[in-house]
Amino acid sequence: MASADAGRALRSRGGERLLTFAILAACLAAILPVVRVVDPGWWLVAALMLAALVLGAGYAARTYRLPAVAVALIEAGVWVVFITLIFLRDTALLWVIPTVDTVRAVPLLVEAAVQQITVGSAPLEATMPLTLVIVGAFGLLTVIVDHMMTARMPLLASVGIVAVSLIPAIAAPSEVDVIGFVFLSVTILFLMRSETRSREQPVEQDAERTAGVPATALGIGAIAIVVAVVATPVLPQPSPRAGSGIGSGPGIDATLRLGDDLRRPQEVEVLRVRTDAPSVPYLRATTLSRFEGGAWEPDRSQTVSLQSERAFGTVDADADIRIAEYTAKIDVINLDSPWAPVPYPAVDISGLSEGLWGAVPYNHTVASTDGSTQGQSYEVSYNVPRPSLEQVRAATAVGSQVRDETTELPTDLPAIVGELANQVTADATTDYDRLTALQRWFRGTEFRYSLEAPVEEGFDGSGAEAVARFLEVREGYCIHFASAFALMARTLHMPSRIVVGYLPGTPTNDSIGGQPVFTVFSSQLHAWPEVYFDGIGWISFEPTSGLGVPTAFAPAATLPGQTTAPNTPTPQPSVTPTAPGDQAQLGPEPQQANGGDPASARDLDPLPILGIVAAVLLVVALPFLIRELRRRQQDTASRDGDAAASWQSVQEAAIDVGIAVPATETPRAFARRLVEEHGAPASEMSTVLLAIERASYSRAGTRSNWMGDAAADAAAAVRLALLSSVPPSRRILAIIAPRSLVIRPGSVYAETPPVRAR
């Protein structure tokens, strides 16, 4: 009986090992979605290392049959030591023993991580506080799932893993990750099957088992995959109604740190706009004029009550400049910001509520000290100066009304900024021609739009050094183009500033009161420069390569008989639907199919494709890998004298190639059938049969050490012969999709072979 107990213990440990690997794989599937919302880095390696250490400690503790409480304490100890060593060793004793200072540091780090998550945008930078929270939470998840599985609660553990994997998708909605979902489904099925295998009875009682649990799990998983892949994309997606104020929504970063916002993986509709103007306006939130070399600072002008007659001031245009009067209706869908996006120059606004709102006469913007745009619906009147080309060329880029901060330059401004400004504008004779020359240069073939190059080259910012680096590399996004343009204009003694707001939206099929409705997405957050012209006011330019429409004015000869000029002083797209490049969609700024730099469209990054191919190959190869691991375990156990392992490996090989393995058939009858009907070698089959019969009927129990190697070699020969006896298609299927993973010998599903196509 001692030998029998040892055999059972060996099989139990094999099941426990398989279950441990299954838990690790399932936890890996749960944390992989985090990569979409946090920059990949060493945190992923640290999380997997912690999970492996926790599971290894738990497996070792259960090997010595320690109680569950002791196992939990050991795993918790491993968790504490790892977290302390990696993140808090400066405050710990001997780098691994927490002290009072260690305990006090944890809440501060967690608070910093929560703050980063609250105000940040995906993908978040993997800072030390955020990494601590992710790795620590993943370690705790591993401990919880491990104890759920050992407590025989696989369904509850699976639900927890799925719930954790959905958190990133809830925080940063995006398209369905089919590959990730399939990988998660496979690992959940593997987890449930491993839990079943870890508590299966010895092979002598295989006839009493059924394939109910694994087959049901496989069926549920298959249905879930089909529903997710096929049905989910066609289901209506929830969207908050205008004015509902659902959710906190994205915000507007007025510090020009827009890189993370533009690279966020999801697109959220932030507002809808319609207007009686011939073209849809850009919507501004605020302006930035002060630049001291490190970063552009938002203007700090005091707001004036909207009820005041001087709330918006006056439009800075001479009497001979024509003014076009328009209105725009804006419905905020999902935007949480203290600035209300408005066209320029706004002269009146109505409809804002839930907060103390005021206007800034200096830049015609609208802001609140205690309110938010979320759920607001308001109407804006704006008067657009319409100078002719001759009038704007005759004007000079100066003005007594502009602030000194719009002309100031840092003392350490890199020389390349002024040198290139003079070089590009050398042939121009007027201020307007100089600026349009800069605009053409930036939008020409020398510059390329890129959201990634700034990050890779280390100049993902708007400071003087970042601008100089951008002018050298000539790759960047709207911030770099706008910053470089504004600084180069100042080197030419022209007052300039930067505007933060939204590009014109995308046309929809809706129309209200004969006005087409445009939708604006969070990815259309934008920055563009403005230059002040005496007698006209601030004129916007669009230097960003491949985006929007460059600023241009019509000659006076084309204007008679028209109430407005055909071109506007700000780059505005047509109201009618146009190609994505003409819509000036921003980000993930250049997602244009027909716009932007042609070279960037040709640069296909092979890494995502290779990643998808690798993931598909991994999913396809997973059943083979699991079966191969199982087979190696059986061979090892067989060579140690476990005859039941040899016999079971032959039975499973028969199931894989489609041979029936009924519970009512004796081992001798089954062996005779394999030899006579399926070409199994008689000598080797007899060796395996003799081993299982001796193990079943002798007093020594299931072990027969004297013939362990012989039985293992004989079982391998029988398996090879069974594979060779079937057609190539069945042989390939038996290798890449072995039926024995879900159909056990002696179960009701193993009594009849699968139906073969004719």
Short mmCIF file of N, CA and C in Angstrom, two decimals, residues 616-730:
data_model
loop_
_atom_site.label_atom_id
_atom_site.label_comp_id
_atom_site.label_asym_id
_atom_site.label_seq_id
_atom_site.Cartn_x
_atom_site.Cartn_y
_atom_site.Cartn_z
N VAL A 616 -0.96 34.48 -32.42
CA VAL A 616 -1.77 33.44 -33.05
C VAL A 616 -1.05 32.10 -33.00
N LEU A 617 0.25 32.12 -33.32
CA LEU A 617 1.03 30.87 -33.28
C LEU A 617 1.06 30.30 -31.86
N LEU A 618 1.16 31.17 -30.87
CA LEU A 618 1.17 30.69 -29.49
C LEU A 618 -0.15 30.04 -29.12
N VAL A 619 -1.26 30.70 -29.54
CA VAL A 619 -2.58 30.12 -29.24
C VAL A 619 -2.75 28.77 -29.93
N VAL A 620 -2.29 28.70 -31.20
CA VAL A 620 -2.42 27.44 -31.94
C VAL A 620 -1.55 26.35 -31.32
N ALA A 621 -0.37 26.73 -30.86
CA ALA A 621 0.56 25.73 -30.32
C ALA A 621 0.29 25.36 -28.87
N LEU A 622 -0.58 26.10 -28.20
CA LEU A 622 -0.79 25.86 -26.77
C LEU A 622 -1.30 24.45 -26.47
N PRO A 623 -2.31 23.92 -27.20
CA PRO A 623 -2.74 22.54 -26.91
C PRO A 623 -1.61 21.52 -27.07
N PHE A 624 -0.79 21.70 -28.12
CA PHE A 624 0.34 20.78 -28.30
C PHE A 624 1.32 20.86 -27.14
N LEU A 625 1.61 22.08 -26.69
CA LEU A 625 2.55 22.26 -25.59
C LEU A 625 2.03 21.63 -24.31
N ILE A 626 0.74 21.82 -24.06
CA ILE A 626 0.15 21.23 -22.84
C ILE A 626 0.20 19.71 -22.91
N ARG A 627 -0.16 19.17 -24.07
CA ARG A 627 -0.15 17.71 -24.21
C ARG A 627 1.28 17.16 -24.09
N GLU A 628 2.24 17.87 -24.67
CA GLU A 628 3.63 17.42 -24.60
C GLU A 628 4.13 17.46 -23.16
N LEU A 629 3.74 18.46 -22.42
CA LEU A 629 4.13 18.53 -21.01
C LEU A 629 3.53 17.37 -20.23
N ARG A 630 2.26 17.09 -20.52
CA ARG A 630 1.59 15.97 -19.86
C ARG A 630 2.29 14.65 -20.21
N ARG A 631 2.66 14.47 -21.47
CA ARG A 631 3.30 13.23 -21.89
C ARG A 631 4.67 13.06 -21.23
N ARG A 632 5.41 14.13 -21.11
CA ARG A 632 6.71 14.04 -20.44
C ARG A 632 6.55 13.67 -18.97
N GLN A 633 5.53 14.20 -18.34
CA GLN A 633 5.27 13.83 -16.95
C GLN A 633 4.94 12.34 -16.84
N GLN A 634 4.17 11.84 -17.80
CA GLN A 634 3.82 10.42 -17.77
C GLN A 634 5.06 9.55 -17.99
N ASP A 635 5.93 9.93 -18.91
CA ASP A 635 7.15 9.15 -19.15
C ASP A 635 8.04 9.14 -17.92
N THR A 636 8.15 10.29 -17.27
CA THR A 636 8.98 10.36 -16.06
C THR A 636 8.42 9.46 -14.97
N ALA A 637 7.09 9.54 -14.77
CA ALA A 637 6.46 8.70 -13.75
C ALA A 637 6.60 7.22 -14.11
N SER A 638 6.50 6.89 -15.42
CA SER A 638 6.62 5.50 -15.84
C SER A 638 8.02 4.96 -15.56
N ARG A 639 9.04 5.74 -15.83
CA ARG A 639 10.41 5.29 -15.58
C ARG A 639 10.70 5.17 -14.09
N ASP A 640 9.91 5.87 -13.28
CA ASP A 640 10.05 5.72 -11.83
C ASP A 640 9.28 4.51 -11.30
N GLY A 641 8.64 3.75 -12.21
CA GLY A 641 7.95 2.54 -11.81
C GLY A 641 6.45 2.64 -11.79
N ASP A 642 5.88 3.75 -12.26
CA ASP A 642 4.43 3.90 -12.26
C ASP A 642 3.88 3.32 -13.56
N ALA A 643 3.44 2.05 -13.52
CA ALA A 643 2.92 1.39 -14.71
C ALA A 643 1.64 2.06 -15.20
N ALA A 644 0.86 2.62 -14.28
CA ALA A 644 -0.39 3.27 -14.67
C ALA A 644 -0.13 4.44 -15.60
N ALA A 645 1.00 5.14 -15.42
CA ALA A 645 1.32 6.27 -16.28
C ALA A 645 1.57 5.81 -17.71
N SER A 646 2.27 4.69 -17.88
CA SER A 646 2.51 4.15 -19.23
C SER A 646 1.20 3.76 -19.89
N TRP A 647 0.35 3.07 -19.16
CA TRP A 647 -0.93 2.63 -19.71
C TRP A 647 -1.80 3.82 -20.10
N GLN A 648 -1.83 4.83 -19.23
CA GLN A 648 -2.66 6.00 -19.52
C GLN A 648 -2.14 6.76 -20.74
N SER A 649 -0.82 6.82 -20.93
CA SER A 649 -0.29 7.51 -22.10
C SER A 649 -0.70 6.82 -23.39
N VAL A 650 -0.79 5.47 -23.36
CA VAL A 650 -1.25 4.73 -24.54
C VAL A 650 -2.73 5.00 -24.79
N GLN A 651 -3.53 5.00 -23.72
CA GLN A 651 -4.96 5.29 -23.88
C GLN A 651 -5.19 6.68 -24.47
N GLU A 652 -4.45 7.68 -23.98
CA GLU A 652 -4.63 9.04 -24.48
C GLU A 652 -4.16 9.17 -25.93
N ALA A 653 -3.10 8.45 -26.29
CA ALA A 653 -2.66 8.45 -27.68
C ALA A 653 -3.73 7.86 -28.59
N ALA A 654 -4.41 6.83 -28.11
CA ALA A 654 -5.50 6.23 -28.89
C ALA A 654 -6.64 7.22 -29.08
N ILE A 655 -6.99 7.95 -28.02
CA ILE A 655 -8.05 8.96 -28.13
C ILE A 655 -7.67 10.04 -29.12
N ASP A 656 -6.39 10.45 -29.11
CA ASP A 656 -5.94 11.53 -29.99
C ASP A 656 -6.12 11.16 -31.47
N VAL A 657 -5.89 9.90 -31.82
CA VAL A 657 -6.01 9.50 -33.23
C VAL A 657 -7.39 9.00 -33.58
N GLY A 658 -8.33 9.05 -32.63
CA GLY A 658 -9.72 8.70 -32.92
C GLY A 658 -10.10 7.27 -32.63
N ILE A 659 -9.36 6.60 -31.75
CA ILE A 659 -9.69 5.21 -31.39
C ILE A 659 -10.52 5.23 -30.11
N ALA A 660 -11.60 4.44 -30.10
CA ALA A 660 -12.48 4.38 -28.94
C ALA A 660 -11.76 3.73 -27.76
N VAL A 661 -11.99 4.28 -26.56
CA VAL A 661 -11.41 3.73 -25.32
C VAL A 661 -12.56 3.60 -24.32
N PRO A 662 -13.40 2.57 -24.48
CA PRO A 662 -14.56 2.43 -23.59
C PRO A 662 -14.16 1.94 -22.20
N ALA A 663 -14.96 2.29 -21.22
CA ALA A 663 -14.68 1.88 -19.84
C ALA A 663 -14.97 0.41 -19.62
N THR A 664 -15.83 -0.19 -20.46
CA THR A 664 -16.24 -1.58 -20.26
C THR A 664 -15.23 -2.59 -20.80
N GLU A 665 -14.23 -2.14 -21.53
CA GLU A 665 -13.26 -3.04 -22.16
C GLU A 665 -12.09 -3.29 -21.21
N THR A 666 -11.71 -4.55 -21.07
CA THR A 666 -10.59 -4.91 -20.20
C THR A 666 -9.28 -4.48 -20.86
N PRO A 667 -8.20 -4.28 -20.06
CA PRO A 667 -6.91 -3.92 -20.64
C PRO A 667 -6.44 -4.91 -21.69
N ARG A 668 -6.65 -6.24 -21.45
CA ARG A 668 -6.19 -7.24 -22.40
C ARG A 668 -6.95 -7.12 -23.72
N ALA A 669 -8.29 -6.94 -23.65
CA ALA A 669 -9.07 -6.79 -24.87
C ALA A 669 -8.69 -5.52 -25.63
N PHE A 670 -8.44 -4.44 -24.90
CA PHE A 670 -8.04 -3.18 -25.52
C PHE A 670 -6.69 -3.33 -26.22
N ALA A 671 -5.74 -4.03 -25.56
CA ALA A 671 -4.42 -4.23 -26.16
C ALA A 671 -4.52 -5.07 -27.42
N ARG A 672 -5.37 -6.15 -27.38
CA ARG A 672 -5.52 -7.00 -28.55
C ARG A 672 -6.10 -6.21 -29.72
N ARG A 673 -7.05 -5.32 -29.45
CA ARG A 673 -7.67 -4.52 -30.51
C ARG A 673 -6.66 -3.54 -31.13
N LEU A 674 -5.82 -2.96 -30.32
CA LEU A 674 -4.82 -2.05 -30.86
C LEU A 674 -3.85 -2.78 -31.78
N VAL A 675 -3.49 -4.03 -31.42
CA VAL A 675 -2.55 -4.79 -32.23
C VAL A 675 -3.20 -5.24 -33.53
N GLU A 676 -4.41 -5.81 -33.44
CA GLU A 676 -5.05 -6.42 -34.60
C GLU A 676 -5.65 -5.39 -35.56
N GLU A 677 -6.20 -4.30 -35.03
CA GLU A 677 -6.94 -3.37 -35.87
C GLU A 677 -6.19 -2.08 -36.18
N HIS A 678 -5.20 -1.73 -35.36
CA HIS A 678 -4.58 -0.41 -35.53
C HIS A 678 -3.06 -0.46 -35.65
N GLY A 679 -2.50 -1.63 -35.81
CA GLY A 679 -1.09 -1.76 -36.12
C GLY A 679 -0.13 -1.50 -34.99
N ALA A 680 -0.58 -1.61 -33.75
CA ALA A 680 0.35 -1.44 -32.63
C ALA A 680 1.30 -2.63 -32.58
N PRO A 681 2.59 -2.44 -32.28
CA PRO A 681 3.55 -3.55 -32.22
C PRO A 681 3.20 -4.49 -31.08
N ALA A 682 3.10 -5.79 -31.39
CA ALA A 682 2.62 -6.77 -30.41
C ALA A 682 3.55 -6.88 -29.21
N SER A 683 4.87 -6.90 -29.44
CA SER A 683 5.81 -7.08 -28.34
C SER A 683 5.75 -5.92 -27.36
N GLU A 684 5.79 -4.70 -27.87
CA GLU A 684 5.75 -3.53 -27.00
C GLU A 684 4.40 -3.41 -26.30
N MET A 685 3.32 -3.74 -27.03
CA MET A 685 2.00 -3.68 -26.40
C MET A 685 1.89 -4.68 -25.26
N SER A 686 2.50 -5.84 -25.46
CA SER A 686 2.49 -6.86 -24.40
C SER A 686 3.26 -6.38 -23.17
N THR A 687 4.36 -5.67 -23.37
CA THR A 687 5.14 -5.14 -22.24
C THR A 687 4.32 -4.15 -21.42
N VAL A 688 3.61 -3.23 -22.11
CA VAL A 688 2.78 -2.26 -21.38
C VAL A 688 1.63 -2.97 -20.67
N LEU A 689 1.02 -3.96 -21.35
CA LEU A 689 -0.08 -4.70 -20.75
C LEU A 689 0.38 -5.46 -19.51
N LEU A 690 1.54 -6.11 -19.61
CA LEU A 690 2.06 -6.87 -18.48
C LEU A 690 2.34 -5.95 -17.28
N ALA A 691 2.84 -4.77 -17.56
CA ALA A 691 3.14 -3.83 -16.47
C ALA A 691 1.87 -3.41 -15.75
N ILE A 692 0.80 -3.06 -16.50
CA ILE A 692 -0.42 -2.60 -15.84
C ILE A 692 -1.12 -3.74 -15.11
N GLU A 693 -1.05 -4.97 -15.68
CA GLU A 693 -1.68 -6.10 -14.99
C GLU A 693 -0.94 -6.43 -13.70
N ARG A 694 0.37 -6.43 -13.73
CA ARG A 694 1.13 -6.69 -12.50
C ARG A 694 0.84 -5.61 -11.45
N ALA A 695 0.76 -4.34 -11.91
CA ALA A 695 0.51 -3.26 -10.97
C ALA A 695 -0.90 -3.33 -10.39
N SER A 696 -1.84 -3.82 -11.20
CA SER A 696 -3.23 -3.85 -10.74
C SER A 696 -3.53 -5.02 -9.81
N TYR A 697 -2.84 -6.17 -10.02
CA TYR A 697 -3.24 -7.36 -9.28
C TYR A 697 -2.20 -7.83 -8.27
N SER A 698 -1.00 -7.27 -8.30
CA SER A 698 0.01 -7.72 -7.33
C SER A 698 -0.14 -6.92 -6.05
N ARG A 699 0.42 -7.47 -4.98
CA ARG A 699 0.36 -6.79 -3.69
C ARG A 699 1.24 -5.54 -3.66
N ALA A 700 2.16 -5.47 -4.59
CA ALA A 700 3.07 -4.32 -4.60
C ALA A 700 2.38 -3.03 -4.99
N GLY A 701 1.15 -3.12 -5.44
CA GLY A 701 0.41 -1.91 -5.83
C GLY A 701 0.72 -1.51 -7.25
N THR A 702 0.69 -0.25 -7.49
CA THR A 702 0.83 0.24 -8.87
C THR A 702 2.26 0.40 -9.31
N ARG A 703 3.24 0.16 -8.47
CA ARG A 703 4.64 0.35 -8.86
C ARG A 703 5.29 -0.97 -9.20
N SER A 704 6.07 -0.97 -10.27
CA SER A 704 6.86 -2.14 -10.67
C SER A 704 8.20 -1.60 -11.15
N ASN A 705 9.06 -1.27 -10.21
CA ASN A 705 10.31 -0.59 -10.53
C ASN A 705 11.19 -1.39 -11.49
N TRP A 706 11.06 -2.72 -11.42
CA TRP A 706 11.96 -3.56 -12.20
C TRP A 706 11.74 -3.44 -13.70
N MET A 707 10.54 -2.94 -14.13
CA MET A 707 10.28 -2.82 -15.56
C MET A 707 9.87 -1.40 -15.95
N GLY A 708 10.28 -0.40 -15.16
CA GLY A 708 9.88 0.98 -15.44
C GLY A 708 10.37 1.47 -16.78
N ASP A 709 11.68 1.35 -17.05
CA ASP A 709 12.22 1.84 -18.32
C ASP A 709 11.65 1.07 -19.51
N ALA A 710 11.49 -0.24 -19.33
CA ALA A 710 10.96 -1.06 -20.43
C ALA A 710 9.53 -0.65 -20.77
N ALA A 711 8.70 -0.40 -19.73
CA ALA A 711 7.31 0.00 -19.98
C ALA A 711 7.25 1.37 -20.64
N ALA A 712 8.10 2.29 -20.20
CA ALA A 712 8.09 3.63 -20.79
C ALA A 712 8.50 3.59 -22.25
N ASP A 713 9.56 2.83 -22.58
CA ASP A 713 10.00 2.72 -23.98
C ASP A 713 8.94 2.02 -24.83
N ALA A 714 8.31 0.99 -24.26
CA ALA A 714 7.27 0.28 -25.01
C ALA A 714 6.07 1.19 -25.28
N ALA A 715 5.68 2.01 -24.28
CA ALA A 715 4.56 2.93 -24.47
C ALA A 715 4.87 3.94 -25.56
N ALA A 716 6.12 4.44 -25.60
CA ALA A 716 6.51 5.40 -26.63
C ALA A 716 6.43 4.77 -28.02
N ALA A 717 6.83 3.50 -28.14
CA ALA A 717 6.77 2.82 -29.43
C ALA A 717 5.32 2.62 -29.87
N VAL A 718 4.44 2.29 -28.93
CA VAL A 718 3.02 2.10 -29.27
C VAL A 718 2.41 3.43 -29.72
N ARG A 719 2.72 4.51 -29.03
CA ARG A 719 2.18 5.82 -29.41
C ARG A 719 2.62 6.19 -30.82
N LEU A 720 3.88 5.97 -31.14
CA LEU A 720 4.39 6.29 -32.47
C LEU A 720 3.70 5.44 -33.54
N ALA A 721 3.48 4.19 -33.24
CA ALA A 721 2.81 3.30 -34.20
C ALA A 721 1.37 3.73 -34.44
N LEU A 722 0.68 4.14 -33.38
CA LEU A 722 -0.71 4.59 -33.54
C LEU A 722 -0.77 5.85 -34.41
N LEU A 723 0.17 6.77 -34.23
CA LEU A 723 0.20 7.97 -35.07
C LEU A 723 0.46 7.62 -36.53
N SER A 724 1.33 6.64 -36.76
CA SER A 724 1.67 6.26 -38.12
C SER A 724 0.54 5.51 -38.81
N SER A 725 -0.40 4.97 -38.06
CA SER A 725 -1.46 4.15 -38.64
C SER A 725 -2.62 4.96 -39.20
N VAL A 726 -2.63 6.26 -38.96
CA VAL A 726 -3.77 7.08 -39.40
C VAL A 726 -3.33 7.96 -40.56
N PRO A 727 -4.28 8.50 -41.33
CA PRO A 727 -3.94 9.40 -42.44
C PRO A 727 -3.23 10.66 -41.95
N PRO A 728 -2.48 11.35 -42.82
CA PRO A 728 -1.74 12.55 -42.41
C PRO A 728 -2.61 13.63 -41.78
N SER A 729 -3.83 13.83 -42.30
CA SER A 729 -4.69 14.87 -41.74
C SER A 729 -5.05 14.57 -40.29
N ARG A 730 -5.40 13.29 -40.00
CA ARG A 730 -5.71 12.90 -38.64
C ARG A 730 -4.47 12.98 -37.76
#
